[in-house]
CSV table of C-alpha atoms in Angstrom, one decimal:
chain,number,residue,atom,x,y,z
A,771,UNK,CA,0.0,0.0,0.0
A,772,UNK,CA,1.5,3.2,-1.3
A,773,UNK,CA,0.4,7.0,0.5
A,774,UNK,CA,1.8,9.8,-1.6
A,775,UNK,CA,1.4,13.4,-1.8
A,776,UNK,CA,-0.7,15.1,-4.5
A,777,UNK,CA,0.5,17.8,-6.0
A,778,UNK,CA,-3.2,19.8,-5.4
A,779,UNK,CA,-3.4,18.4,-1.8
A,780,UNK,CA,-0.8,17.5,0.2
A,781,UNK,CA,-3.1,16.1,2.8
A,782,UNK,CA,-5.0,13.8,0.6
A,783,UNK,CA,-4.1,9.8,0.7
A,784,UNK,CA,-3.3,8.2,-2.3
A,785,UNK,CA,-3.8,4.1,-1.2
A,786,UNK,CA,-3.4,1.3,-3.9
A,787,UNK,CA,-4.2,-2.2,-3.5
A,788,UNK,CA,-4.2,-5.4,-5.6
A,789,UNK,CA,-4.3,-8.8,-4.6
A,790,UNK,CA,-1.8,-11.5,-4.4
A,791,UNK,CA,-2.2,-15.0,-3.5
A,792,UNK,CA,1.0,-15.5,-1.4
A,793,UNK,CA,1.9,-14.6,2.3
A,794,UNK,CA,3.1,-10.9,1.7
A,795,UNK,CA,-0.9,-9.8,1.0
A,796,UNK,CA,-1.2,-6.2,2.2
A,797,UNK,CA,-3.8,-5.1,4.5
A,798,UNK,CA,-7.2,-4.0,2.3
A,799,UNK,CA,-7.4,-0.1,3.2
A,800,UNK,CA,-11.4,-0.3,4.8
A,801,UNK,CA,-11.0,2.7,6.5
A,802,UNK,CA,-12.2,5.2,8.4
A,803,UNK,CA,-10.0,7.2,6.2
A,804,UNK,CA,-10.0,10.9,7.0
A,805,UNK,CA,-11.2,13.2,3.7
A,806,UNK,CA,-9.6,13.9,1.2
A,807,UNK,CA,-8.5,10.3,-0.5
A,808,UNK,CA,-7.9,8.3,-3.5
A,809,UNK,CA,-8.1,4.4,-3.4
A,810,UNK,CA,-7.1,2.2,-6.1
A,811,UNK,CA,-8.4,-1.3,-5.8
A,812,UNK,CA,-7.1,-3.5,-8.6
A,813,UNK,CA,-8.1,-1.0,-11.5
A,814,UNK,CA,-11.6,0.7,-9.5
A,815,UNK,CA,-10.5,4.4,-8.9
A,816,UNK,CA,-12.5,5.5,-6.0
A,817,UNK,CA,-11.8,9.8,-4.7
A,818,UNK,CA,-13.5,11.9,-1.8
A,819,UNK,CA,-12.6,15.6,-1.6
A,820,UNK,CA,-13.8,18.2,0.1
A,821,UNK,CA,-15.2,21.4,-1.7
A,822,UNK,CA,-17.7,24.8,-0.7
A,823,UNK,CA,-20.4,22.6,-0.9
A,824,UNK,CA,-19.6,19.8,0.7
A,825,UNK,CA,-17.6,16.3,-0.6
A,826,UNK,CA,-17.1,15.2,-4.2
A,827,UNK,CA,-17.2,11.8,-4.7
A,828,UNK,CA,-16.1,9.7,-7.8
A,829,UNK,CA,-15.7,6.3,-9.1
A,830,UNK,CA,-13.9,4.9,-12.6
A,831,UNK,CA,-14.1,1.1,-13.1
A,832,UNK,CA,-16.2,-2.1,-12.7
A,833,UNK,CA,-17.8,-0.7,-16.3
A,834,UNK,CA,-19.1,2.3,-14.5
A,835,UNK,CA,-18.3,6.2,-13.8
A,836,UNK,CA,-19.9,7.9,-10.6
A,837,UNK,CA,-19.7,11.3,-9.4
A,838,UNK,CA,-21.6,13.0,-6.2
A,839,UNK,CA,-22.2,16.0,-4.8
A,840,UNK,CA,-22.5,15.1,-0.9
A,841,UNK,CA,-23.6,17.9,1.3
A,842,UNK,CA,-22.1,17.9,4.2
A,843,UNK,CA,-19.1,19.0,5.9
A,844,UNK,CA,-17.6,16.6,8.1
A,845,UNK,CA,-17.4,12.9,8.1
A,846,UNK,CA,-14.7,10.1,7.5
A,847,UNK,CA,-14.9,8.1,4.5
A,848,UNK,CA,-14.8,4.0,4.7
A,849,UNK,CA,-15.3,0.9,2.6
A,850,UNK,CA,-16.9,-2.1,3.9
A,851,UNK,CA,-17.9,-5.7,2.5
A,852,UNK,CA,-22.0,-6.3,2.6
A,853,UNK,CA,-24.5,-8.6,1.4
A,854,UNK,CA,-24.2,-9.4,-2.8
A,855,UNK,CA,-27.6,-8.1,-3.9
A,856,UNK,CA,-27.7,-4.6,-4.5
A,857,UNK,CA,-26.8,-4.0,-7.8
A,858,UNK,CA,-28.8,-4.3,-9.9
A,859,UNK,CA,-31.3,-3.9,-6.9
A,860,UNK,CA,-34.4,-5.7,-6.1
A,861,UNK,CA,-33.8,-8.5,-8.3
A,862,UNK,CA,-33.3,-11.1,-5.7
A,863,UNK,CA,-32.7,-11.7,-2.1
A,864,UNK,CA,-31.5,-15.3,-2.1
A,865,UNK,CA,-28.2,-16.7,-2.4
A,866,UNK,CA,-27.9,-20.3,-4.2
A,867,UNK,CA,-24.1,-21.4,-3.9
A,868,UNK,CA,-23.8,-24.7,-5.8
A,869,UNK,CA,-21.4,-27.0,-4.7
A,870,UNK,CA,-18.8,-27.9,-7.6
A,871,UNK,CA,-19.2,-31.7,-6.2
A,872,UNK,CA,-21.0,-33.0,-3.9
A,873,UNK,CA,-20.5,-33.6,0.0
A,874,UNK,CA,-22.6,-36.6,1.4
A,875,UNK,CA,-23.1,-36.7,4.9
A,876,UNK,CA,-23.3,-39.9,7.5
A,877,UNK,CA,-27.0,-40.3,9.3
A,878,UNK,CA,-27.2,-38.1,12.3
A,879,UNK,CA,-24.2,-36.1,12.6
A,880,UNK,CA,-22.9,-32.5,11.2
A,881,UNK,CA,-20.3,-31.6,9.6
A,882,UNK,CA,-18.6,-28.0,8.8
A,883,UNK,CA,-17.1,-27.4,5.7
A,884,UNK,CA,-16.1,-23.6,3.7
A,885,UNK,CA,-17.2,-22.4,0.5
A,886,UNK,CA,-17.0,-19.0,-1.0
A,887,UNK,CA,-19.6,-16.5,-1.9
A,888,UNK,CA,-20.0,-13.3,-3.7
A,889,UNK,CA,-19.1,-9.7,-2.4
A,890,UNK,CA,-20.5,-6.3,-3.1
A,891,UNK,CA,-18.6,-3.4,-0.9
A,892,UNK,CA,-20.1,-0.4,-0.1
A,893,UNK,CA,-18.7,3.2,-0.2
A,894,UNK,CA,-19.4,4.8,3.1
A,895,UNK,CA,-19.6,8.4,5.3
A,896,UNK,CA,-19.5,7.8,8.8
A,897,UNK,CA,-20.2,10.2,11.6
A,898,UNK,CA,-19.4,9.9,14.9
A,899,UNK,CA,-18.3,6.7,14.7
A,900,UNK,CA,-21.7,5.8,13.2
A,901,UNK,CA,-23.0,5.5,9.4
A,902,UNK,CA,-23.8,8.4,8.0
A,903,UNK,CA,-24.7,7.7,4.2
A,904,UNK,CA,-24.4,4.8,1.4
A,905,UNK,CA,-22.5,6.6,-1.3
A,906,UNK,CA,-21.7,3.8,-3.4
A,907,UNK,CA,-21.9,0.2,-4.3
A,908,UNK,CA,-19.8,-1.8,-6.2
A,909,UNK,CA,-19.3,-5.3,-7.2
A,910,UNK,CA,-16.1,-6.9,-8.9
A,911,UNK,CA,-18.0,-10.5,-9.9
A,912,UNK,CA,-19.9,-10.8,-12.3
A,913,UNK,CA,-24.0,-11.4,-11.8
A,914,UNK,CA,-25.8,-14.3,-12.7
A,915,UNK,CA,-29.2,-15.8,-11.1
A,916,UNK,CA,-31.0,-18.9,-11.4
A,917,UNK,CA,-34.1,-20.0,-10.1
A,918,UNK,CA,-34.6,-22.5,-7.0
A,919,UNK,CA,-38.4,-24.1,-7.2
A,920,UNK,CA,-41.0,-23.8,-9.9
A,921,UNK,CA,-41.9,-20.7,-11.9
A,922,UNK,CA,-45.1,-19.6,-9.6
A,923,UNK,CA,-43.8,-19.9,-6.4
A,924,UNK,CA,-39.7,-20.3,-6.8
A,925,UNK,CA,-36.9,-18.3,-5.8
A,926,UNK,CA,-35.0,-16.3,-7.6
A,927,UNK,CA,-31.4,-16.3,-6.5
A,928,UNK,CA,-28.2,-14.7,-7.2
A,929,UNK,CA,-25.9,-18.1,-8.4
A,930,UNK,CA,-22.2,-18.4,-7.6
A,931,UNK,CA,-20.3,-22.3,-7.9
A,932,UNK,CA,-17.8,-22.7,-4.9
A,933,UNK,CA,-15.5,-25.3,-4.3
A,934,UNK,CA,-15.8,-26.7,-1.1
A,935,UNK,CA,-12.6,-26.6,1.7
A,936,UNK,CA,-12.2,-28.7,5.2
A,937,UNK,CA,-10.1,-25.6,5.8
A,938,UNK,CA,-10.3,-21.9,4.9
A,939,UNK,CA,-9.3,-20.8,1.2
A,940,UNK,CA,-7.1,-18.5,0.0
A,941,UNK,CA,-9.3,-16.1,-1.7
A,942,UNK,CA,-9.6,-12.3,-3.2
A,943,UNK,CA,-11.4,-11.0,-0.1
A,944,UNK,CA,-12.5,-8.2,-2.5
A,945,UNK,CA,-14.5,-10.4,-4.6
A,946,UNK,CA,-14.9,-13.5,-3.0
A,947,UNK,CA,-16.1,-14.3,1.0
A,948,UNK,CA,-15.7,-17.2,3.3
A,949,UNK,CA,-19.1,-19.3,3.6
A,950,UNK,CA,-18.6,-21.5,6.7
A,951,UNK,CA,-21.9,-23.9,6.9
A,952,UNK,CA,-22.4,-26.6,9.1
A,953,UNK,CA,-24.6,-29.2,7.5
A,954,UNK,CA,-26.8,-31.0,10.1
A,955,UNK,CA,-28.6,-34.1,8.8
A,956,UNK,CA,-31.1,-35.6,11.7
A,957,UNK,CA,-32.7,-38.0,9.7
A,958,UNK,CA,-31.1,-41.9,9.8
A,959,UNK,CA,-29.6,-41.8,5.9
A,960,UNK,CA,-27.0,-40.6,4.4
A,961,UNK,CA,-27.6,-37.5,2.5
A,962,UNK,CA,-26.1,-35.7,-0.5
A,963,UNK,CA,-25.7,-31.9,-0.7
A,964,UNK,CA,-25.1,-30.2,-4.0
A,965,UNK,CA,-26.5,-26.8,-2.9
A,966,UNK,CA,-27.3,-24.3,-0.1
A,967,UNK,CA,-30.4,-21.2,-0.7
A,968,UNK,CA,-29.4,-18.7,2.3
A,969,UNK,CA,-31.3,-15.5,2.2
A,970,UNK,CA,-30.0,-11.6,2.3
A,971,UNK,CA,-32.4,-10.9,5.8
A,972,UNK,CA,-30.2,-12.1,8.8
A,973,UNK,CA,-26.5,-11.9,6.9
A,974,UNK,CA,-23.9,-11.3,9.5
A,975,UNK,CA,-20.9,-10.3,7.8
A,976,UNK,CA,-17.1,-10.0,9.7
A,977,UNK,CA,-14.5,-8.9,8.1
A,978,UNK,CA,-10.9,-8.1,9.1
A,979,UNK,CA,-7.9,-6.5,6.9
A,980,UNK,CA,-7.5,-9.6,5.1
A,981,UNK,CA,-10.6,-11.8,5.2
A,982,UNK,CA,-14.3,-11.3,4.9
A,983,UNK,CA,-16.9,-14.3,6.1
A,984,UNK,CA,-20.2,-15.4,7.1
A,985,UNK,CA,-21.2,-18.1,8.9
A,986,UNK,CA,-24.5,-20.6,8.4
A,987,UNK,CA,-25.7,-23.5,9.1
A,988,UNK,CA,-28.0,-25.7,7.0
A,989,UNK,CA,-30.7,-27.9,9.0
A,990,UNK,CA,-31.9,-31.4,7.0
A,991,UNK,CA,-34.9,-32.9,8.0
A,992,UNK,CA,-35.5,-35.4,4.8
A,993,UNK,CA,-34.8,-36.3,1.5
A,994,UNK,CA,-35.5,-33.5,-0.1
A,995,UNK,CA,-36.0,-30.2,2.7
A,996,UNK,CA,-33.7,-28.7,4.6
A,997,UNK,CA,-33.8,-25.3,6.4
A,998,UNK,CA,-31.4,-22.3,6.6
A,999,UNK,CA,-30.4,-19.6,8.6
A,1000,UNK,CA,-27.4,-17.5,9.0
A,1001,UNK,CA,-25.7,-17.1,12.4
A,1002,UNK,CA,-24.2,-14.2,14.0
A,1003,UNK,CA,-20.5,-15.4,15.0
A,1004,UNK,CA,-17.0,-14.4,13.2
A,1005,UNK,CA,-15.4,-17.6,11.6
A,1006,UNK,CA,-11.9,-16.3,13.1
A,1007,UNK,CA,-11.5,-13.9,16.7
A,1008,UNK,CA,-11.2,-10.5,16.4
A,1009,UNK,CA,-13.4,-9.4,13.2
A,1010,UNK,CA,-15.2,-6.8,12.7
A,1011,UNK,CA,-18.9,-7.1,12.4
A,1012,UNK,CA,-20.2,-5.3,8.9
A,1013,UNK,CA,-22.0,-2.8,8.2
A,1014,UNK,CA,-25.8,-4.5,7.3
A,1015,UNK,CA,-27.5,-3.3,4.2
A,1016,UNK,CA,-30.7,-5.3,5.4
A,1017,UNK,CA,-31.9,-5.0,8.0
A,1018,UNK,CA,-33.7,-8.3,10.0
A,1019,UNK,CA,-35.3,-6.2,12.3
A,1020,UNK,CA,-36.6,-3.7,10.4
A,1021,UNK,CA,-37.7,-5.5,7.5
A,1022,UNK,CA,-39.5,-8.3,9.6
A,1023,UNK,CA,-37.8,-11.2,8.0
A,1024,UNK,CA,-36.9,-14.3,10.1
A,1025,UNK,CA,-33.7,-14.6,7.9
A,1026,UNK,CA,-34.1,-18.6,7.2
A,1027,UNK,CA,-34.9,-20.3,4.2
A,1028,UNK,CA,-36.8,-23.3,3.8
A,1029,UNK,CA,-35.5,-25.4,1.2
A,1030,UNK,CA,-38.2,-27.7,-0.2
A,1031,UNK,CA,-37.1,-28.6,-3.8
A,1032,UNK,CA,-33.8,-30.4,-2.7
A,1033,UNK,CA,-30.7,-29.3,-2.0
């Protein structure tokens, strides 16, 4: 991670990123970072200044170029990982991860295993140590969605094909989180998982300067239902709980998912 001068600004921050899969990874620069700054992550220009009206915010990359007027005067600026179904909005709230082969379970037992899962990251202006304002949203995958169930009454659901680990992956922690889901299967058979539908409502993020996770756990009850729900734990100490785009409590949702077309 580089911080230079500008020639303009000689307070602003100039912080580059990119990732690498060995041991020297640098720390991702989340922030709070005070304003001005400039962040480069792998190609994404992001820039906050100040000006007489307020901040000036702009983004070149990911196939898109932002700019904002924010009116205000004070404030820190931040990026933070968050749930992957904001852009384009409203087109889904469910996450199908498909399981590039499958893990079959013994009768009566649970098992953990990881898997990744897309990321979006927010732009953010925090206040007071609280969250001021969504500037920005940004994702570095690319979208696709499938549907879970029939056409009347399925789900549609953004789509993403993991891998699955015993241990945790090396992964781009700007594209790519750490699913950790333990599979519980109660009934007396063996049963085969090719896929988990986890929903948006109930999504506890962590995140620290080099990892982002979730974790979940996937209930089995016969051959072809099983129920999920997120839960609200950090996969490693020390993380930092995100910042939560949905809200649980607000929006009334339980946060679980019953899966009743197989998994």
């Amino acid at each position: 991670m580089d911080i230079v001068n500008d020639e303009f600004n000689e307070l602003e921050q100039k912080l580059t990123w990119n990732y690498s899969d060995s041991a020297e990874l640098e720390d991702i620069p989340w922030g709070p970072h005070k304003i001005p700054v400039a962040i480069e992550l792998q190609g994404i220009n992001l820039s906050i200044e100040k000006n007489k009206d307020g901040y000036l915010y702009n983004r070149k990359g990911a196939g898109e170029e932002i700019g904002k007027l924010l009116m205000t005067g004070k404030g820190n600026f931040l990026l933070n990982p968050v749930e992957p179904f904001h852009k384009p909005a409203a087109v889904s709230t469910h996450l199908l991860v498909e399981l590039s082969k499958p893990v079959v379970i013994e009768p009566r037992s649970s098992k953990k295993i990881f898997a990744t899962y897309p990321l979006e990251i927010v732009a953010l202006i925090s206040q007071k140590g609280n969250i001021a304002c969504v500037v920005d949203t940004i994702s570095m995958t690319k979208l696709k969605y499938t549907l879970y169930g029939g056409i009347k009454d399925g789900l549609v659901c953004r789509y993403w094909k993991s891998e699955f680990f015993i241990d945790i992956p090396a992964v781009n922690p700007l594209e790519m989180g750490i699913l950790q889901l333990e599979l519980v299967n109660s009934t007396g058979r063996w049963i085969e998982v090719n896929k988990t539908v986890l929903s948006a409502h109930g999504m506890k993020i962590y995140y620290n300067t080099r990892l982002v996770s979730v974790s979940a756990e996937m209930k089995i009850s016969n051959d072809v239902t099983a129920e999920t729900n997120f839960v609200d734990k950090p996969i490693k100490p020390g993380m930092t709980k995100a910042f939560e785009q949905f809200s649980t409590r607000l929006l009334g949702h339980q946060g679980k998912t019953v899966m009743g077309e197989g998994y």
